[in-house]
CSV table of C-alpha atoms in Angstrom, one decimal:
chain,number,residue,atom,x,y,z
Z,1,UNK,CA,48.9,-27.3,-46.7
Z,2,UNK,CA,49.6,-23.9,-45.2
Z,3,UNK,CA,46.9,-22.4,-47.3
Z,4,UNK,CA,44.3,-24.9,-46.2
Z,5,UNK,CA,45.2,-24.3,-42.5
Z,6,UNK,CA,45.0,-20.5,-43.1
Z,7,UNK,CA,41.5,-20.9,-44.8
Z,8,UNK,CA,40.3,-23.1,-41.8
Z,9,UNK,CA,41.6,-20.6,-39.3
Z,10,UNK,CA,39.9,-17.7,-41.1
Z,11,UNK,CA,36.7,-19.7,-41.3
Z,12,UNK,CA,36.8,-20.4,-37.6
Z,13,UNK,CA,37.5,-16.8,-36.8
Z,14,UNK,CA,34.6,-15.7,-39.0
Z,15,UNK,CA,32.3,-18.1,-37.2
Z,16,UNK,CA,33.4,-16.9,-33.8
Z,17,UNK,CA,32.9,-13.2,-34.8
Z,18,UNK,CA,29.4,-14.1,-36.3
Z,19,UNK,CA,28.4,-15.9,-33.1
Z,20,UNK,CA,29.6,-13.1,-30.9
Z,21,UNK,CA,27.7,-10.6,-33.1
Z,22,UNK,CA,24.5,-12.7,-32.9
Z,23,UNK,CA,24.8,-12.8,-29.1
Z,24,UNK,CA,25.3,-9.1,-28.9
Z,25,UNK,CA,22.4,-8.5,-31.3
Z,26,UNK,CA,20.1,-10.8,-29.3
Z,27,UNK,CA,21.1,-9.2,-26.0
Z,28,UNK,CA,20.3,-5.8,-27.5
Z,29,UNK,CA,16.9,-7.1,-28.7
Z,30,UNK,CA,16.2,-8.5,-25.2
Z,31,UNK,CA,17.2,-5.3,-23.6
Z,32,UNK,CA,14.8,-3.4,-25.9
Z,33,UNK,CA,12.0,-5.7,-25.1
Z,34,UNK,CA,12.6,-5.3,-21.4
Z,35,UNK,CA,12.8,-1.6,-21.8
Z,36,UNK,CA,9.5,-1.4,-23.6
Z,37,UNK,CA,7.8,-3.6,-21.0
Z,38,UNK,CA,9.3,-1.6,-18.2
Z,39,UNK,CA,8.0,1.6,-19.8
Z,40,UNK,CA,4.4,0.2,-20.0
Z,41,UNK,CA,4.6,-0.9,-16.4
Z,42,UNK,CA,6.0,2.4,-15.2
Z,43,UNK,CA,3.3,4.4,-17.2
Z,44,UNK,CA,0.5,2.4,-15.5
Z,45,UNK,CA,2.0,2.9,-12.0
Z,46,UNK,CA,2.5,6.7,-12.6
Z,47,UNK,CA,-1.0,7.1,-14.0
Z,48,UNK,CA,-2.6,5.5,-11.0
Z,49,UNK,CA,-0.3,7.2,-8.5
Z,50,UNK,CA,-1.1,10.6,-9.9
Z,51,UNK,CA,-4.8,9.9,-9.5
Z,52,UNK,CA,-4.2,9.0,-5.8
Z,53,UNK,CA,-2.1,12.1,-5.3
Z,54,UNK,CA,-5.0,14.3,-6.7
Z,55,UNK,CA,-7.4,12.7,-4.2
Z,56,UNK,CA,-4.9,13.3,-1.4
Z,57,UNK,CA,-4.4,17.0,-2.4
Z,58,UNK,CA,-8.2,17.5,-2.6
Z,59,UNK,CA,-8.7,15.9,0.9
Z,60,UNK,CA,-5.9,18.1,2.3
Z,61,UNK,CA,-7.7,21.2,0.9
Z,62,UNK,CA,-10.9,20.2,2.7
Z,63,UNK,CA,-9.0,19.8,6.0
Z,64,UNK,CA,-7.3,23.1,5.5
Z,65,UNK,CA,-10.6,24.9,4.8
Z,66,UNK,CA,-11.8,24.0,8.3
Z,67,UNK,CA,-15.3,25.3,8.9
Z,68,UNK,CA,-16.6,26.1,5.4
Z,69,UNK,CA,-19.7,27.7,6.8
Z,70,UNK,CA,-17.8,30.4,8.6
Z,71,UNK,CA,-16.8,32.2,5.3
Z,72,UNK,CA,-13.4,32.8,6.9
Z,73,UNK,CA,-9.9,31.5,6.2
Z,74,UNK,CA,-8.9,28.6,8.5
Z,75,UNK,CA,-6.0,30.7,9.8
Z,76,UNK,CA,-8.6,33.2,11.2
Z,77,UNK,CA,-11.0,30.6,12.7
Z,78,UNK,CA,-11.0,29.9,16.4
Z,79,UNK,CA,-9.2,26.8,17.7
Z,80,UNK,CA,-12.4,25.0,19.0
Z,81,UNK,CA,-14.1,25.8,15.7
Z,82,UNK,CA,-11.3,24.5,13.6
Z,83,UNK,CA,-10.9,21.4,15.8
Z,84,UNK,CA,-14.5,20.4,15.5
Z,85,UNK,CA,-14.3,20.9,11.7
Z,86,UNK,CA,-11.2,18.7,11.5
Z,87,UNK,CA,-12.9,15.9,13.4
Z,88,UNK,CA,-15.9,16.1,11.0
Z,89,UNK,CA,-13.7,16.2,7.9
Z,90,UNK,CA,-11.9,13.1,9.4
Z,91,UNK,CA,-15.2,11.2,9.6
Z,92,UNK,CA,-16.3,12.4,6.1
Z,93,UNK,CA,-13.0,11.4,4.4
Z,94,UNK,CA,-12.9,8.1,6.3
Z,95,UNK,CA,-16.4,7.2,5.3
Z,96,UNK,CA,-15.7,8.1,1.7
Z,97,UNK,CA,-12.7,5.7,1.8
Z,98,UNK,CA,-14.8,2.9,3.1
Z,99,UNK,CA,-17.5,3.4,0.5
Z,100,UNK,CA,-15.0,3.4,-2.4
Z,101,UNK,CA,-13.2,0.3,-0.9
Z,102,UNK,CA,-16.5,-1.7,-0.8
Z,103,UNK,CA,-17.7,-0.7,-4.3
Z,104,UNK,CA,-15.6,-3.3,-6.3
Z,105,UNK,CA,-17.1,-6.3,-4.3
Z,106,UNK,CA,-20.6,-5.2,-5.3
Z,107,UNK,CA,-19.9,-4.3,-8.9
Z,108,UNK,CA,-19.0,-7.9,-9.7
Z,109,UNK,CA,-22.4,-9.3,-8.5
Z,110,UNK,CA,-25.8,-9.8,-10.3
Z,111,UNK,CA,-28.8,-8.4,-8.4
Z,112,UNK,CA,-32.0,-10.4,-8.2
Z,113,UNK,CA,-34.2,-7.6,-9.4
Z,114,UNK,CA,-31.8,-6.7,-12.3
Z,115,UNK,CA,-30.3,-10.0,-13.5
Z,116,UNK,CA,-29.6,-8.7,-17.0
Z,117,UNK,CA,-28.1,-5.4,-15.8
Z,118,UNK,CA,-24.5,-5.1,-14.8
Z,119,UNK,CA,-24.3,-2.8,-11.8
Z,120,UNK,CA,-22.4,0.4,-12.2
Z,121,UNK,CA,-20.6,2.6,-9.8
Z,122,UNK,CA,-23.6,4.9,-9.1
Z,123,UNK,CA,-26.0,2.0,-8.7
Z,124,UNK,CA,-23.8,0.3,-6.1
Z,125,UNK,CA,-23.0,3.6,-4.4
Z,126,UNK,CA,-26.6,4.4,-3.9
Z,127,UNK,CA,-27.2,1.0,-2.3
Z,128,UNK,CA,-24.3,1.4,0.1
Z,129,UNK,CA,-25.2,5.0,1.0
Z,130,UNK,CA,-28.8,4.1,1.7
Z,131,UNK,CA,-27.9,1.0,3.8
Z,132,UNK,CA,-25.1,2.7,5.8
Z,133,UNK,CA,-26.7,6.1,6.4
Z,134,UNK,CA,-27.8,5.3,10.0
Z,135,UNK,CA,-24.2,4.4,10.9
Z,136,UNK,CA,-22.9,7.5,9.1
Z,137,UNK,CA,-25.2,9.7,11.2
Z,138,UNK,CA,-24.2,7.9,14.4
Z,139,UNK,CA,-20.5,8.4,13.5
Z,140,UNK,CA,-21.0,12.2,12.9
Z,141,UNK,CA,-22.9,12.5,16.1
Z,142,UNK,CA,-20.2,10.8,18.2
Z,143,UNK,CA,-17.6,13.0,16.5
Z,144,UNK,CA,-19.5,16.2,17.4
Z,145,UNK,CA,-19.7,15.0,21.0
Z,146,UNK,CA,-16.0,14.2,21.0
Z,147,UNK,CA,-15.3,17.7,19.6
Z,148,UNK,CA,-17.3,19.4,22.4
Z,149,UNK,CA,-15.6,17.2,25.0
Z,150,UNK,CA,-12.1,18.2,23.7
Z,151,UNK,CA,-13.1,21.8,23.8
Z,152,UNK,CA,-13.8,21.6,27.5
Z,153,UNK,CA,-10.8,19.4,28.4
Z,154,UNK,CA,-7.7,20.9,26.7
Z,155,UNK,CA,-5.5,18.1,28.1
Z,156,UNK,CA,-7.1,15.8,25.5
Z,157,UNK,CA,-5.7,17.6,22.5
Z,158,UNK,CA,-2.3,18.0,24.2
Z,159,UNK,CA,-1.9,14.2,24.3
Z,160,UNK,CA,-3.6,13.8,20.8
Z,161,UNK,CA,-6.5,11.9,22.4
Z,162,UNK,CA,-8.8,13.6,20.0
Z,163,UNK,CA,-7.3,11.5,17.3
Z,164,UNK,CA,-7.2,8.2,19.2
Z,165,UNK,CA,-10.8,8.6,20.4
Z,166,UNK,CA,-11.9,9.7,16.9
Z,167,UNK,CA,-10.4,6.5,15.5
Z,168,UNK,CA,-12.8,4.4,17.5
Z,169,UNK,CA,-15.6,6.7,16.6
Z,170,UNK,CA,-14.9,6.1,12.9
Z,171,UNK,CA,-15.0,2.3,13.6
Z,172,UNK,CA,-18.8,2.7,14.0
Z,173,UNK,CA,-19.1,3.3,10.3
Z,174,UNK,CA,-16.6,0.6,9.4
Z,175,UNK,CA,-18.6,-2.0,11.3
Z,176,UNK,CA,-21.9,-0.6,9.9
Z,177,UNK,CA,-20.9,-0.7,6.2
Z,178,UNK,CA,-19.5,-4.2,6.6
Z,179,UNK,CA,-22.9,-5.4,7.9
Z,180,UNK,CA,-24.6,-3.4,5.0
Z,181,UNK,CA,-22.4,-5.1,2.4
Z,182,UNK,CA,-23.1,-8.5,3.9
Z,183,UNK,CA,-26.8,-7.9,4.0
Z,184,UNK,CA,-26.9,-6.7,0.4
Z,185,UNK,CA,-24.9,-9.7,-0.8
Z,186,UNK,CA,-27.0,-12.4,0.9
Z,187,UNK,CA,-30.4,-10.8,0.3
Z,188,UNK,CA,-30.2,-8.9,-3.0
Z,189,UNK,CA,-27.6,-10.7,-5.2
Z,190,UNK,CA,-27.9,-14.0,-7.0
Z,191,UNK,CA,-24.5,-15.3,-5.9
Z,192,UNK,CA,-25.3,-14.5,-2.3
Z,193,UNK,CA,-28.7,-16.1,-2.3
Z,194,UNK,CA,-27.3,-19.3,-4.0
Z,195,UNK,CA,-24.5,-19.5,-1.5
Z,196,UNK,CA,-26.9,-19.0,1.4
Z,197,UNK,CA,-29.2,-21.7,0.2
Z,198,UNK,CA,-26.4,-24.2,-0.5
Z,199,UNK,CA,-24.9,-23.6,3.0
Z,200,UNK,CA,-28.3,-24.0,4.6
Z,201,UNK,CA,-28.9,-27.3,2.7
Z,202,UNK,CA,-25.5,-28.6,3.8
Z,203,UNK,CA,-26.1,-27.7,7.4
Z,204,UNK,CA,-29.6,-29.1,7.6
Z,205,UNK,CA,-28.7,-32.4,5.9
Z,206,UNK,CA,-26.4,-33.3,8.9
Z,207,UNK,CA,-28.5,-32.0,11.8
Z,208,UNK,CA,-31.4,-33.2,13.9
Z,209,UNK,CA,-34.8,-31.6,13.5
Z,210,UNK,CA,-34.3,-29.6,16.8
Z,211,UNK,CA,-31.1,-28.1,15.5
Z,212,UNK,CA,-32.7,-27.3,12.1
Z,213,UNK,CA,-35.2,-25.0,13.9
Z,214,UNK,CA,-32.3,-23.1,15.5
Z,215,UNK,CA,-30.6,-22.7,12.1
Z,216,UNK,CA,-33.7,-21.2,10.6
Z,217,UNK,CA,-33.8,-18.6,13.4
Z,218,UNK,CA,-30.2,-17.6,12.6
Z,219,UNK,CA,-29.7,-13.9,12.1
Z,220,UNK,CA,-26.9,-11.7,10.8
Z,221,UNK,CA,-24.3,-10.8,13.4
Z,222,UNK,CA,-25.1,-8.0,15.7
Z,223,UNK,CA,-23.5,-4.5,15.3
Z,224,UNK,CA,-21.4,-4.8,18.5
Z,225,UNK,CA,-20.1,-8.2,17.5
Z,226,UNK,CA,-18.9,-6.7,14.2
Z,227,UNK,CA,-17.5,-3.7,16.1
Z,228,UNK,CA,-15.4,-6.0,18.3
Z,229,UNK,CA,-14.2,-7.9,15.2
Z,230,UNK,CA,-13.0,-4.7,13.6
Z,231,UNK,CA,-11.1,-3.5,16.6
Z,232,UNK,CA,-7.7,-4.7,15.3
Z,233,UNK,CA,-8.2,-2.4,12.3
Z,234,UNK,CA,-8.7,0.6,14.6
Z,235,UNK,CA,-5.6,-0.4,16.6
Z,236,UNK,CA,-3.5,-0.5,13.4
Z,237,UNK,CA,-4.7,3.1,12.5
Z,238,UNK,CA,-3.9,4.1,16.1
Z,239,UNK,CA,-0.4,2.7,15.8
Z,240,UNK,CA,0.1,4.7,12.5
Z,241,UNK,CA,-1.1,7.8,14.3
Z,242,UNK,CA,1.3,7.0,17.2
Z,243,UNK,CA,4.3,7.1,14.8
Z,244,UNK,CA,3.2,10.5,13.5
Z,245,UNK,CA,2.6,11.6,17.1
Z,246,UNK,CA,6.2,10.7,18.0
Z,247,UNK,CA,7.5,12.6,14.9
Z,248,UNK,CA,5.5,15.7,16.0
Z,249,UNK,CA,6.4,15.4,19.7
Z,250,UNK,CA,10.2,15.3,19.1
Z,251,UNK,CA,10.1,18.3,16.7
Z,252,UNK,CA,12.7,16.8,14.3
Z,253,UNK,CA,12.7,20.0,12.2
Z,254,UNK,CA,14.1,22.1,15.1
Z,255,UNK,CA,17.0,19.7,15.9
Z,256,UNK,CA,19.4,20.4,13.0
Z,257,UNK,CA,20.5,18.7,9.8
Z,258,UNK,CA,22.3,15.8,11.7
Z,259,UNK,CA,19.0,14.9,13.4
Z,260,UNK,CA,17.2,15.1,10.1
Z,261,UNK,CA,19.7,12.8,8.5
Z,262,UNK,CA,19.5,10.3,11.4
Z,263,UNK,CA,15.7,10.3,11.2
Z,264,UNK,CA,15.7,9.7,7.5
Z,265,UNK,CA,18.2,6.8,7.8
Z,266,UNK,CA,16.2,5.4,10.8
Z,267,UNK,CA,13.0,5.6,8.7
Z,268,UNK,CA,14.6,3.5,5.9
Z,269,UNK,CA,15.8,0.9,8.4
Z,270,UNK,CA,12.4,0.8,10.1
Z,271,UNK,CA,10.6,0.3,6.8
Z,272,UNK,CA,13.0,-2.5,5.7
Z,273,UNK,CA,12.5,-4.2,9.1
Z,274,UNK,CA,8.7,-4.1,8.7
Z,275,UNK,CA,8.9,-5.4,5.1
Z,276,UNK,CA,11.2,-8.3,6.2
Z,277,UNK,CA,8.8,-9.2,9.1
Z,278,UNK,CA,5.9,-9.1,6.6
Z,279,UNK,CA,7.9,-11.4,4.3
Z,280,UNK,CA,8.6,-13.9,7.0
Z,281,UNK,CA,4.9,-13.9,8.0
Z,282,UNK,CA,3.8,-14.6,4.4
Z,283,UNK,CA,6.3,-17.4,3.9
Z,284,UNK,CA,5.6,-19.0,7.3
Z,285,UNK,CA,1.9,-18.8,7.0
Z,286,UNK,CA,1.8,-19.8,3.3
Z,287,UNK,CA,0.0,-16.7,2.2
Z,288,UNK,CA,-0.6,-16.8,-1.6
Z,289,UNK,CA,-2.9,-13.8,-2.0
Z,290,UNK,CA,-0.9,-11.1,-3.8
Z,291,UNK,CA,-3.5,-8.6,-2.6
Z,292,UNK,CA,-2.5,-9.3,1.0
Z,293,UNK,CA,1.2,-9.0,0.0
Z,294,UNK,CA,0.6,-5.5,-1.5
Z,295,UNK,CA,-1.2,-4.4,1.6
Z,296,UNK,CA,1.5,-5.6,4.0
Z,297,UNK,CA,4.2,-3.9,2.0
Z,298,UNK,CA,2.5,-0.7,0.8
Z,299,UNK,CA,0.8,0.5,4.0
Z,300,UNK,CA,3.9,1.0,6.2
Z,301,UNK,CA,5.9,2.3,3.2
Z,302,UNK,CA,3.4,5.2,2.5
Z,303,UNK,CA,3.3,6.2,6.2
Z,304,UNK,CA,7.1,6.1,6.9
Z,305,UNK,CA,8.2,7.7,3.6
Z,306,UNK,CA,5.6,10.5,3.9
Z,307,UNK,CA,6.9,11.5,7.3
Z,308,UNK,CA,10.5,11.3,6.2
Z,309,UNK,CA,9.8,13.6,3.2
Z,310,UNK,CA,7.8,16.0,5.4
Z,311,UNK,CA,10.9,16.5,7.5
Z,312,UNK,CA,13.1,16.9,4.4
Z,313,UNK,CA,10.7,19.5,3.0
Z,314,UNK,CA,10.6,21.4,6.3
Z,315,UNK,CA,14.3,22.2,6.2
Z,316,UNK,CA,13.5,25.1,3.8
Z,317,UNK,CA,16.8,24.5,1.9
Z,318,UNK,CA,16.7,23.2,-1.6
Z,319,UNK,CA,20.3,21.9,-1.2
Z,320,UNK,CA,19.4,19.6,1.6
Z,321,UNK,CA,16.2,18.5,-0.1
Z,322,UNK,CA,18.0,17.7,-3.4
Z,323,UNK,CA,20.7,15.9,-1.5
Z,324,UNK,CA,18.2,13.9,0.4
Z,325,UNK,CA,16.2,13.1,-2.7
Z,326,UNK,CA,19.3,11.8,-4.6
Z,327,UNK,CA,20.5,10.0,-1.4
Z,328,UNK,CA,17.1,8.2,-1.1
Z,329,UNK,CA,17.2,7.4,-4.9
Z,330,UNK,CA,20.7,5.9,-4.6
Z,331,UNK,CA,19.7,3.9,-1.6
Z,332,UNK,CA,16.6,2.7,-3.5
Z,333,UNK,CA,18.7,1.5,-6.5
Z,334,UNK,CA,21.2,-0.3,-4.3
Z,335,UNK,CA,18.5,-1.9,-2.2
Z,336,UNK,CA,16.5,-3.1,-5.1
Z,337,UNK,CA,19.6,-4.4,-6.9
Z,338,UNK,CA,20.8,-6.2,-3.8
Z,339,UNK,CA,17.3,-7.7,-3.2
Z,340,UNK,CA,17.0,-8.9,-6.8
Z,341,UNK,CA,20.4,-10.6,-6.7
Z,342,UNK,CA,19.7,-12.1,-3.4
Z,343,UNK,CA,16.3,-13.5,-4.6
Z,344,UNK,CA,17.9,-15.1,-7.7
Z,345,UNK,CA,20.8,-16.5,-5.7
Z,346,UNK,CA,18.4,-18.0,-3.1
Z,347,UNK,CA,16.3,-19.6,-5.8
Z,348,UNK,CA,19.3,-21.1,-7.5
Z,349,UNK,CA,20.8,-22.4,-4.2
Z,350,UNK,CA,17.4,-24.0,-3.3
Z,351,UNK,CA,17.2,-25.5,-6.8
Z,352,UNK,CA,20.6,-27.2,-6.3
Z,353,UNK,CA,19.4,-28.6,-2.9
Z,354,UNK,CA,16.2,-29.9,-4.5
Z,355,UNK,CA,18.3,-31.3,-7.4
Z,356,UNK,CA,20.3,-33.3,-4.9
Z,357,UNK,CA,17.1,-34.5,-3.2
Z,358,UNK,CA,15.8,-35.6,-6.6
Z,359,UNK,CA,19.0,-37.6,-7.3
Z,360,UNK,CA,18.5,-39.4,-3.9
Z,361,UNK,CA,15.2,-40.8,-5.2
Z,362,UNK,CA,16.6,-42.2,-8.5
Z,363,UNK,CA,17.0,-46.0,-8.7
Z,364,UNK,CA,20.8,-45.7,-9.0
Z,365,UNK,CA,21.2,-44.1,-5.6
Z,366,UNK,CA,18.3,-45.7,-3.8
Z,367,UNK,CA,19.5,-47.8,-1.0
Z,368,UNK,CA,17.8,-51.0,0.3
Z,369,UNK,CA,16.7,-49.0,3.4
Z,370,UNK,CA,14.9,-46.5,1.3
Z,371,UNK,CA,13.1,-49.2,-0.7
Z,372,UNK,CA,11.6,-50.4,2.6
Z,373,UNK,CA,10.2,-46.9,3.3
Z,374,UNK,CA,6.4,-46.5,3.1
Z,375,UNK,CA,6.8,-43.7,0.5
Z,376,UNK,CA,7.3,-45.0,-3.0
Z,377,UNK,CA,10.4,-43.6,-4.7
Z,378,UNK,CA,8.6,-43.2,-8.0
Z,379,UNK,CA,6.2,-40.6,-6.4
Z,380,UNK,CA,8.9,-38.7,-4.6
Z,381,UNK,CA,10.5,-36.6,-7.4
Z,382,UNK,CA,7.1,-35.0,-8.5
Z,383,UNK,CA,6.5,-34.1,-4.8
Z,384,UNK,CA,9.9,-32.5,-4.5
Z,385,UNK,CA,9.5,-30.6,-7.7
Z,386,UNK,CA,6.0,-29.4,-6.7
Z,387,UNK,CA,7.3,-28.2,-3.3
Z,388,UNK,CA,10.1,-26.3,-4.9
Z,389,UNK,CA,7.9,-24.7,-7.5
Z,390,UNK,CA,5.3,-23.6,-4.9
Z,391,UNK,CA,8.0,-22.0,-2.8
Z,392,UNK,CA,9.6,-20.3,-5.9
Z,393,UNK,CA,6.3,-18.8,-7.0
Z,394,UNK,CA,5.6,-17.6,-3.5
Z,395,UNK,CA,9.0,-15.9,-3.2
Z,396,UNK,CA,8.7,-14.3,-6.6
Z,397,UNK,CA,5.1,-13.2,-6.0
Z,398,UNK,CA,6.0,-11.5,-2.8
Z,399,UNK,CA,9.1,-9.8,-4.3
Z,400,UNK,CA,7.0,-8.5,-7.2
Z,401,UNK,CA,4.3,-7.3,-4.9
Z,402,UNK,CA,6.9,-5.7,-2.7
Z,403,UNK,CA,8.4,-3.8,-5.7
Z,404,UNK,CA,5.1,-2.7,-7.1
Z,405,UNK,CA,3.7,-1.6,-3.8
Z,406,UNK,CA,7.0,0.2,-3.0
Z,407,UNK,CA,6.8,2.1,-6.3
Z,408,UNK,CA,3.2,3.2,-5.7
Z,409,UNK,CA,4.0,4.1,-2.1
Z,410,UNK,CA,7.0,6.3,-3.1
Z,411,UNK,CA,4.9,8.5,-5.5
Z,412,UNK,CA,2.1,8.8,-3.0
Z,413,UNK,CA,4.5,9.7,-0.2
Z,414,UNK,CA,6.0,12.5,-2.3
Z,415,UNK,CA,2.5,13.8,-3.1
Z,416,UNK,CA,1.2,13.6,0.4
Z,417,UNK,CA,4.3,15.2,2.0
Z,418,UNK,CA,4.3,18.0,-0.5
Z,419,UNK,CA,0.6,18.6,0.0
Z,420,UNK,CA,0.8,18.6,3.8
Z,421,UNK,CA,3.7,21.1,3.8
Z,422,UNK,CA,2.1,23.2,1.1
Z,423,UNK,CA,-1.1,23.8,3.1
Z,424,UNK,CA,0.1,23.9,6.7
Z,425,UNK,CA,3.5,25.4,6.5
Z,426,UNK,CA,2.4,28.7,8.0
Z,427,UNK,CA,-0.8,27.6,9.8
Z,428,UNK,CA,-1.1,28.8,13.4
Z,429,UNK,CA,-2.7,25.5,14.6
Z,430,UNK,CA,0.2,23.3,13.2
Z,431,UNK,CA,3.3,24.5,14.9
Z,432,UNK,CA,5.2,21.3,14.3
Z,433,UNK,CA,5.0,21.9,10.5
Z,434,UNK,CA,6.2,25.5,10.6
Z,435,UNK,CA,9.4,26.4,8.7
Z,436,UNK,CA,12.4,27.1,10.9
Z,437,UNK,CA,12.5,30.7,9.6
Z,438,UNK,CA,8.8,30.9,9.0
Z,439,UNK,CA,8.3,33.7,11.5
Z,440,UNK,CA,10.4,36.0,9.4
Z,441,UNK,CA,8.6,35.2,6.1
Z,442,UNK,CA,5.9,37.5,4.9
Z,443,UNK,CA,2.8,36.3,3.0
Z,444,UNK,CA,4.6,36.9,-0.3
Z,445,UNK,CA,7.6,34.9,1.0
Z,446,UNK,CA,5.3,32.0,2.0
Z,447,UNK,CA,3.6,32.2,-1.5
Z,448,UNK,CA,7.1,32.1,-3.1
Z,449,UNK,CA,8.1,29.1,-1.0
Z,450,UNK,CA,4.9,27.3,-2.1
Z,451,UNK,CA,5.6,27.9,-5.7
Z,452,UNK,CA,9.2,26.6,-5.2
Z,453,UNK,CA,7.7,23.4,-3.6
Z,454,UNK,CA,5.6,22.8,-6.7
Z,455,UNK,CA,8.9,22.8,-8.7
Z,456,UNK,CA,10.5,20.5,-6.2
Z,457,UNK,CA,7.5,18.2,-6.4
Z,458,UNK,CA,8.1,17.9,-10.2
Z,459,UNK,CA,11.8,17.4,-9.6
Z,460,UNK,CA,11.2,14.5,-7.1
Z,461,UNK,CA,8.7,12.9,-9.4
Z,462,UNK,CA,11.1,12.9,-12.3
Z,463,UNK,CA,14.0,11.5,-10.2
Z,464,UNK,CA,11.8,8.7,-8.9
Z,465,UNK,CA,10.4,7.8,-12.3
Z,466,UNK,CA,13.9,7.5,-13.8
Z,467,UNK,CA,15.1,5.5,-10.8
Z,468,UNK,CA,12.1,3.1,-11.0
Z,469,UNK,CA,12.5,2.6,-14.7
Z,470,UNK,CA,16.2,1.7,-14.4
Z,471,UNK,CA,15.4,-0.6,-11.5
Z,472,UNK,CA,12.5,-2.4,-13.4
Z,473,UNK,CA,14.7,-3.0,-16.5
Z,474,UNK,CA,17.5,-4.3,-14.3
Z,475,UNK,CA,15.2,-6.6,-12.4
Z,476,UNK,CA,13.6,-7.9,-15.6
Z,477,UNK,CA,17.1,-8.7,-17.0
Z,478,UNK,CA,18.0,-10.6,-13.9
Z,479,UNK,CA,14.7,-12.6,-14.1
Z,480,UNK,CA,12.1,-10.9,-12.0
Z,481,UNK,CA,8.7,-11.0,-13.6
Z,482,UNK,CA,6.0,-8.3,-13.4
Z,483,UNK,CA,3.3,-10.2,-15.2
Z,484,UNK,CA,1.2,-11.1,-12.1
Z,485,UNK,CA,0.7,-7.5,-11.1
Z,486,UNK,CA,-0.6,-6.2,-14.5
Z,487,UNK,CA,-4.1,-7.4,-13.7
Z,488,UNK,CA,-4.1,-5.7,-10.3
Z,489,UNK,CA,-4.2,-2.1,-11.6
Z,490,UNK,CA,-7.7,-1.4,-10.3
Z,491,UNK,CA,-7.1,-3.0,-7.0
Z,492,UNK,CA,-3.8,-1.2,-6.5
Z,493,UNK,CA,-5.4,2.1,-7.6
Z,494,UNK,CA,-8.2,1.8,-5.0
Z,495,UNK,CA,-5.9,0.5,-2.3
Z,496,UNK,CA,-3.4,3.4,-2.6
Z,497,UNK,CA,-6.0,6.0,-3.1
Z,498,UNK,CA,-7.5,4.9,0.2
Z,499,UNK,CA,-3.9,4.9,1.7
Z,500,UNK,CA,-3.3,8.5,0.4
Z,501,UNK,CA,-6.5,9.9,1.8
Z,502,UNK,CA,-6.0,8.0,5.1
Z,503,UNK,CA,-2.4,9.4,5.4
Z,504,UNK,CA,-3.7,12.9,5.0
Z,505,UNK,CA,-6.5,12.2,7.5
Z,506,UNK,CA,-4.1,10.9,10.2
Z,507,UNK,CA,-1.5,13.6,9.6
Z,508,UNK,CA,-3.9,16.5,9.6
Z,509,UNK,CA,-5.5,15.3,12.8
Z,510,UNK,CA,-2.4,14.3,14.7
Z,511,UNK,CA,-0.3,17.4,13.8
Z,512,UNK,CA,-3.1,19.7,15.0
Z,513,UNK,CA,-2.3,21.2,18.4
């Protein structure tokens, strides 16, 4: 009897060990799968982000060159000459952003004259450039007038009004290219023509003959109506410039390490507050477009992180820069882990609540009062499930968009901040970006500092790549999915390329004094 008991206990122990071993092996396999998926996601993000950084560095080089026709270094150009060149580069870079941003919408169309031809980048670019050329010339003309005005009224540049007025000058091209795209779509593409005809049939079928005559006389909106419609976009750009204006005005670099630490912490809190406000807006308004989610999260993150890293770079000490980089990395890991746990906990708690609601609709718990209700109990459970599933997808979509946009924004902020400090660290027209000990550095010392910044750029990239990889694996293990953003590679690339160039545009114009 004792031998049979011993055999049974040994068999049970072997089964337990085998089961534990299988669970460990399956968890290891799952971790390997998540690791491979995270590596692919990270590689895609880094590739697109590097392309955006290259565009930002090239744009910054153009701003640094100033008047390219003077054949002189920008540090030896006159202030009025450099100011006018900066305003013109601002219009050129902004116009390039708008052209690239509108290309994808035309490349998916079929043009009436070339139904069998899939339009390429150059084909659509030529159409956009041809249609928007009058607005481009008008924008450059107003910028030249603004530059001449600022030269005769120095008070304008003191209060950065050259940037704010230039913002509304650039809005001319924004409104113009929007009208150009609309005209091309409705008059030259098959989809636009069909949509226009269908809309006209729908309207005329419900109107009297007198009203039909007015519909036929309908024309595209006027330029000034479109300009007024685009004014909120200009206001948002002006607010972004106001943030950089405040950073420049208070001269954070000259206020010591404690002020720099407080500024960096305030930037993180400000960014989180904006992201939380965007999240509440998306949930309350029922926004389902992941494109909108990425824009609402990515735009403030690029702007705030860029200025924070500019201040860290301007300390001129590798120790503080390395400490700040690791501090921001640690804060990023903690924040992302906390957000992921909170999201999963929120979904599970809501699932329990909806589970109780589901039980209330079952026949066993249905009271006579509920049977008299106008809503049939048999239809209530699917409605409850659908409501919960819609909410769950919306929350997960926003969180995934927030994570992806935040990763893109972090790389671009590193590249933009390094590029700005690399070019303007010793520039006489950018006193707010000068090193604290910059007056004592020779040209060789400045060159050595720039080489050091290239090494620090690589260091920051490596740290952020490692941090993001660890966070993505951790989030996948918890249950956060990144499948929805895999098909948004082109959109995110164009969006953050535009954001990188716009950040350089705003910074180079506002810091100028």
